[in-house]
Amino acid sequence: MIRPDVPVIGASRFTEYDGSFLDFARAAAGAGFRLVELKIEPVPRRTSGPEEEALRALARKEGIAFTVHAPYLSVNIGDLDDELFEEAKRAYADALSFAARIEARTITFHAGKISREAWLPKTWDICRKRSIQGIAGILDSAPSSAPQAAVENLGQFTLEYVKYGVTVPELLDIRRALGGRTGFTLDLGHLRSCRISPLTAARALGPETIFQAHLHSNGGDRDDHGPLSEHDGDLTAFLDAYARNGWTFPLTVEVRRWEDLIASRDVLFRFFRRTPPGAAEGPEPIAGTDSPSGIVAPGKTAKSTVRDRRLGGQTAVQHPSD
């Protein structure tokens, strides 16, 4: 039985899963996850009308919710090239349309990036402005059924790209520029690359603005997306504060392998004193799994400051994949 006081725990369809969106959603629901994140990339997926209807039916039957992650590898919303900038806007708009059709609760966007070789104060300013203009245009034309939009914090793992939307000040700037129309997807693994603690970032952003958290692990030098560990001090401090303050945004596990997804689920279940479904160790759904209804409204807390890093006097961080 799933306790009503346990937070919404989500599963992200990341890299090593060969099935369709529907296959993954069924498996995740069977494994006891209450939120399913469908990522357009890194492994591209296309859906048909019947599959989208099946996704909506599954959500109603199992009491789960969906969130969608827009493309982030094949397109760049801050691209300096006009044609590629327009292509990115179309891809983001298509992702938003898909999210609306499956009745997703939220959608996650990345802000833009430029190569380190192209970085100049002028080009960086263009990248930042296009990131805002691109997302704003998509929100302006969004249907009334569109989900809430979130901007994800990115990570510093290589010097290949300079990315926008890495530090807390940058994220808050984006939200202000968009008139408060976006919230955040807080990625704990990406924060580690910037030497920012998840608890500090959550308090600085304000939990009421966080639509979900991405949970995964790394050593700070690569975006490994490894399984969660009960010995991770930053994670346990974050979860302690989450429980103590009554925060309610979903906690979404974003790892590369199904086995790591299940192991990470168990870490969270143990932390919140919940017994995981006994037969959910593979990608097949379990018939009759008891699933409660979906996401509740976020909680609130005080804000604090957070450190950032700068390149050439501008906030800038690099990250190779997500």
XYZ file of C-alpha atoms in Angstrom:
322
model
C 0.000 0.000 0.000
C 1.327 3.468 -0.883
C 1.156 5.898 2.003
C -0.486 9.250 1.189
C 2.246 11.201 3.020
C 5.029 9.864 0.771
C 6.174 12.387 -1.876
C 5.673 11.922 -5.573
C 8.610 9.873 -6.855
C 9.177 9.957 -10.593
C 11.037 7.932 -13.220
C 12.769 9.546 -16.196
C 13.108 7.630 -19.466
C 16.740 8.412 -20.045
C 19.264 6.494 -22.158
C 19.264 2.716 -21.938
C 15.628 1.825 -22.539
C 14.711 0.393 -25.925
C 10.945 0.420 -25.670
C 8.387 3.068 -26.560
C 7.140 5.835 -24.310
C 4.122 3.673 -23.533
C 6.309 0.673 -22.655
C 8.339 2.760 -20.239
C 5.293 4.411 -18.687
C 3.685 1.033 -18.042
C 6.888 -0.312 -16.511
C 7.373 2.759 -14.331
C 3.777 2.663 -13.088
C 4.175 -1.028 -12.309
C 7.329 -0.269 -10.320
C 5.469 2.188 -8.110
C 6.496 5.515 -9.663
C 3.801 8.205 -9.658
C 5.385 10.596 -12.189
C 6.837 9.574 -15.548
C 9.176 11.877 -17.453
C 9.199 11.301 -21.204
C 12.382 12.681 -22.783
C 12.414 13.494 -26.491
C 16.190 12.901 -26.410
C 18.864 11.464 -26.115
C 17.132 8.523 -27.841
C 14.556 10.163 -30.143
C 11.000 8.884 -29.900
C 7.945 9.671 -32.015
C 4.398 8.906 -30.965
C 1.193 8.206 -32.845
C -2.332 9.250 -32.005
C -3.242 5.796 -30.632
C -0.149 5.726 -28.405
C -0.913 9.179 -27.038
C -4.460 8.071 -26.235
C -3.032 4.972 -24.534
C -0.740 7.190 -22.451
C -3.684 9.303 -21.314
C -5.665 6.181 -20.484
C -2.755 4.737 -18.528
C -2.420 7.917 -16.477
C -6.111 7.807 -15.590
C -6.052 4.109 -14.750
C -2.882 4.095 -12.656
C -3.236 7.534 -11.107
C 0.128 8.721 -12.469
C 1.142 11.997 -14.093
C 3.430 12.818 -17.014
C 6.096 15.426 -17.540
C 7.963 15.979 -20.812
C 11.577 17.002 -21.441
C 12.096 19.004 -24.654
C 15.034 18.283 -27.005
C 18.413 19.538 -25.818
C 21.066 17.775 -27.951
C 19.906 18.315 -31.523
C 18.790 21.936 -31.064
C 19.961 25.056 -29.226
C 17.487 27.781 -28.262
C 20.351 30.262 -27.909
C 21.977 29.469 -31.258
C 23.774 32.342 -32.972
C 22.683 31.043 -36.400
C 19.257 32.389 -37.387
C 18.057 29.207 -39.120
C 19.183 26.959 -36.259
C 17.529 29.299 -33.762
C 14.239 28.976 -35.663
C 14.673 25.193 -35.796
C 15.099 25.100 -32.027
C 11.930 27.133 -31.507
C 9.981 24.703 -33.698
C 11.358 21.718 -31.790
C 10.428 23.269 -28.436
C 6.949 24.116 -29.720
C 6.479 20.544 -30.999
C 7.509 19.167 -27.601
C 5.055 21.481 -25.863
C 2.294 20.365 -28.225
C 3.069 16.709 -27.458
C 3.029 17.451 -23.737
C -0.378 19.095 -24.053
C -1.784 16.168 -26.053
C -0.834 13.626 -23.378
C -2.043 15.991 -20.618
C 1.395 16.319 -19.037
C 1.670 18.463 -15.912
C 4.956 20.162 -16.803
C 7.574 20.462 -19.544
C 11.293 21.108 -19.077
C 13.336 23.388 -21.340
C 17.048 24.144 -21.471
C 18.320 27.658 -22.091
C 20.931 28.198 -24.802
C 24.651 27.661 -25.192
C 27.570 28.760 -27.371
C 30.917 27.147 -28.053
C 33.816 28.371 -26.000
C 35.579 29.449 -29.206
C 32.640 31.665 -30.125
C 32.332 33.240 -26.689
C 32.610 37.019 -26.575
C 30.597 39.460 -24.470
C 28.549 40.300 -27.587
C 27.854 36.686 -28.609
C 27.078 35.694 -25.022
C 24.540 38.491 -24.824
C 22.913 37.257 -28.048
C 22.738 33.708 -26.672
C 21.074 34.853 -23.461
C 18.591 37.124 -25.242
C 17.649 34.419 -27.749
C 17.091 31.941 -24.934
C 14.578 34.322 -23.367
C 12.981 35.357 -26.675
C 12.689 31.779 -27.887
C 11.018 30.426 -24.770
C 8.830 33.530 -24.456
C 7.554 33.102 -28.009
C 6.668 29.478 -27.351
C 4.778 30.376 -24.184
C 2.994 33.242 -25.949
C 1.594 30.880 -28.583
C 0.935 27.931 -26.280
C -2.600 26.486 -26.177
C -4.635 26.857 -23.015
C -4.136 23.146 -22.362
C -0.335 23.493 -22.324
C 1.483 22.339 -19.189
C 3.538 24.567 -16.931
C 7.040 25.245 -18.253
C 10.233 24.767 -16.247
C 13.823 25.736 -17.028
C 16.485 23.258 -15.899
C 19.784 24.227 -14.325
C 22.703 22.930 -16.403
C 26.052 21.567 -15.281
C 29.749 22.389 -15.670
C 31.579 19.273 -16.815
C 33.642 20.340 -19.850
C 34.911 23.545 -21.426
C 33.389 22.741 -24.800
C 30.345 24.972 -24.364
C 29.335 27.997 -22.347
C 25.765 27.475 -21.174
C 23.097 29.808 -19.886
C 20.914 28.832 -16.939
C 23.537 27.186 -14.748
C 23.648 29.205 -11.530
C 20.810 30.298 -9.294
C 21.216 33.988 -10.283
C 20.937 33.036 -13.958
C 17.834 30.941 -13.346
C 16.187 33.739 -11.418
C 17.081 36.190 -14.210
C 15.408 33.902 -16.752
C 12.260 33.617 -14.655
C 12.065 37.384 -14.163
C 12.612 38.024 -17.880
C 9.756 35.634 -18.659
C 7.413 37.422 -16.289
C 7.346 34.619 -13.744
C 5.736 32.269 -16.261
C 8.269 29.485 -15.719
C 9.401 27.461 -12.772
C 12.450 25.228 -12.444
C 13.567 21.652 -12.838
C 16.279 21.426 -10.186
C 18.938 18.911 -11.255
C 20.983 17.815 -8.231
C 23.725 16.158 -10.272
C 24.313 19.302 -12.309
C 24.589 21.360 -9.130
C 27.455 19.182 -7.957
C 29.496 20.189 -10.997
C 29.176 23.829 -9.891
C 29.978 23.103 -6.241
C 26.528 24.278 -5.176
C 24.663 22.219 -2.586
C 21.119 21.159 -3.517
C 19.776 22.539 -0.248
C 21.325 25.955 -0.854
C 19.966 26.082 -4.403
C 16.461 24.983 -3.400
C 16.247 27.638 -0.699
C 17.605 30.344 -2.994
C 15.174 29.539 -5.808
C 12.240 28.997 -3.464
C 10.562 25.553 -3.409
C 7.341 27.145 -4.658
C 9.115 27.699 -7.996
C 10.512 24.144 -8.296
C 8.281 21.914 -10.420
C 10.428 18.795 -10.011
C 13.910 17.690 -8.965
C 16.150 15.449 -11.087
C 18.003 13.018 -8.831
C 21.179 11.192 -9.906
C 24.795 10.961 -8.792
C 28.241 11.811 -10.126
C 31.716 12.587 -8.844
C 31.569 16.228 -9.885
C 33.742 15.836 -12.989
C 31.375 13.955 -15.349
C 27.620 13.858 -15.845
C 27.445 10.156 -15.015
C 23.752 9.929 -14.082
C 24.602 7.147 -11.655
C 22.291 5.591 -9.041
C 21.445 7.296 -5.762
C 23.368 6.429 -2.620
C 22.294 6.586 1.009
C 25.865 7.680 1.780
C 25.578 10.871 -0.315
C 25.628 13.661 2.257
C 24.267 16.321 -0.115
C 21.337 14.090 -1.073
C 20.427 13.143 2.496
C 20.642 16.775 3.643
C 18.357 17.767 0.780
C 15.861 14.977 1.544
C 15.925 15.801 5.259
C 15.023 19.408 4.477
C 12.430 18.250 1.949
C 10.649 16.147 4.577
C 11.110 18.624 7.444
C 9.788 21.618 5.502
C 6.913 19.813 3.830
C 8.149 20.417 0.297
C 6.007 18.628 -2.256
C 7.595 18.961 -5.698
C 8.186 15.547 -7.354
C 11.512 13.755 -6.924
C 12.375 12.263 -10.329
C 15.137 9.674 -10.666
C 17.136 10.362 -13.840
C 19.632 7.520 -14.324
C 20.882 5.603 -17.361
C 19.911 1.993 -16.575
C 16.692 0.328 -15.442
C 18.523 -1.493 -12.642
C 19.834 1.844 -11.358
C 16.339 3.288 -11.544
C 14.978 0.523 -9.319
C 17.915 0.731 -6.905
C 17.482 4.512 -6.631
C 13.748 4.092 -6.094
C 14.530 1.800 -3.178
C 16.877 4.381 -1.651
C 14.053 6.916 -1.686
C 11.471 4.424 -0.453
C 13.691 3.526 2.506
C 14.329 7.163 3.288
C 10.619 7.925 3.400
C 9.878 4.599 5.184
C 7.927 3.118 2.342
C 8.018 -0.511 1.207
C 8.587 -0.820 -2.567
C 6.456 -3.170 -4.674
C 7.940 -6.641 -4.242
C 7.874 -7.792 -7.861
C 8.997 -4.675 -9.701
C 12.601 -5.605 -10.535
C 12.274 -5.605 -14.331
C 10.811 -3.459 -17.079
C 7.483 -5.306 -17.181
C 4.517 -3.607 -15.514
C 2.789 -5.232 -12.562
C -0.945 -5.663 -12.884
C -2.999 -4.242 -10.068
C -0.309 -2.073 -8.487
C -1.953 0.383 -6.102
C -1.176 3.944 -7.254
C -2.608 7.110 -5.712
C -3.311 10.320 -7.531
C -0.607 12.592 -8.862
C 1.201 15.823 -8.060
C 0.338 18.306 -5.345
C 1.217 21.984 -5.170
C 4.766 22.981 -4.191
C 5.694 24.160 -0.716
C 7.440 27.350 0.351
C 10.574 28.410 2.190
C 12.866 31.390 2.717
C 15.442 32.344 0.091
C 19.205 32.598 0.574
C 22.181 33.422 -1.596
C 24.246 30.990 -3.665
C 27.697 31.153 -5.208
C 28.242 31.298 -8.966
C 31.218 31.103 -11.317
C 32.040 33.544 -14.073
C 33.871 33.621 -17.379
C 35.072 36.953 -18.657
C 32.888 38.780 -16.148
C 29.734 36.858 -17.199
C 28.099 33.928 -15.490
C 28.959 30.879 -17.584
C 29.281 27.128 -17.191
C 29.897 24.208 -19.527
C 28.211 20.844 -19.825
C 28.376 18.167 -22.515
C 25.081 16.332 -22.515
C 22.089 17.089 -20.279
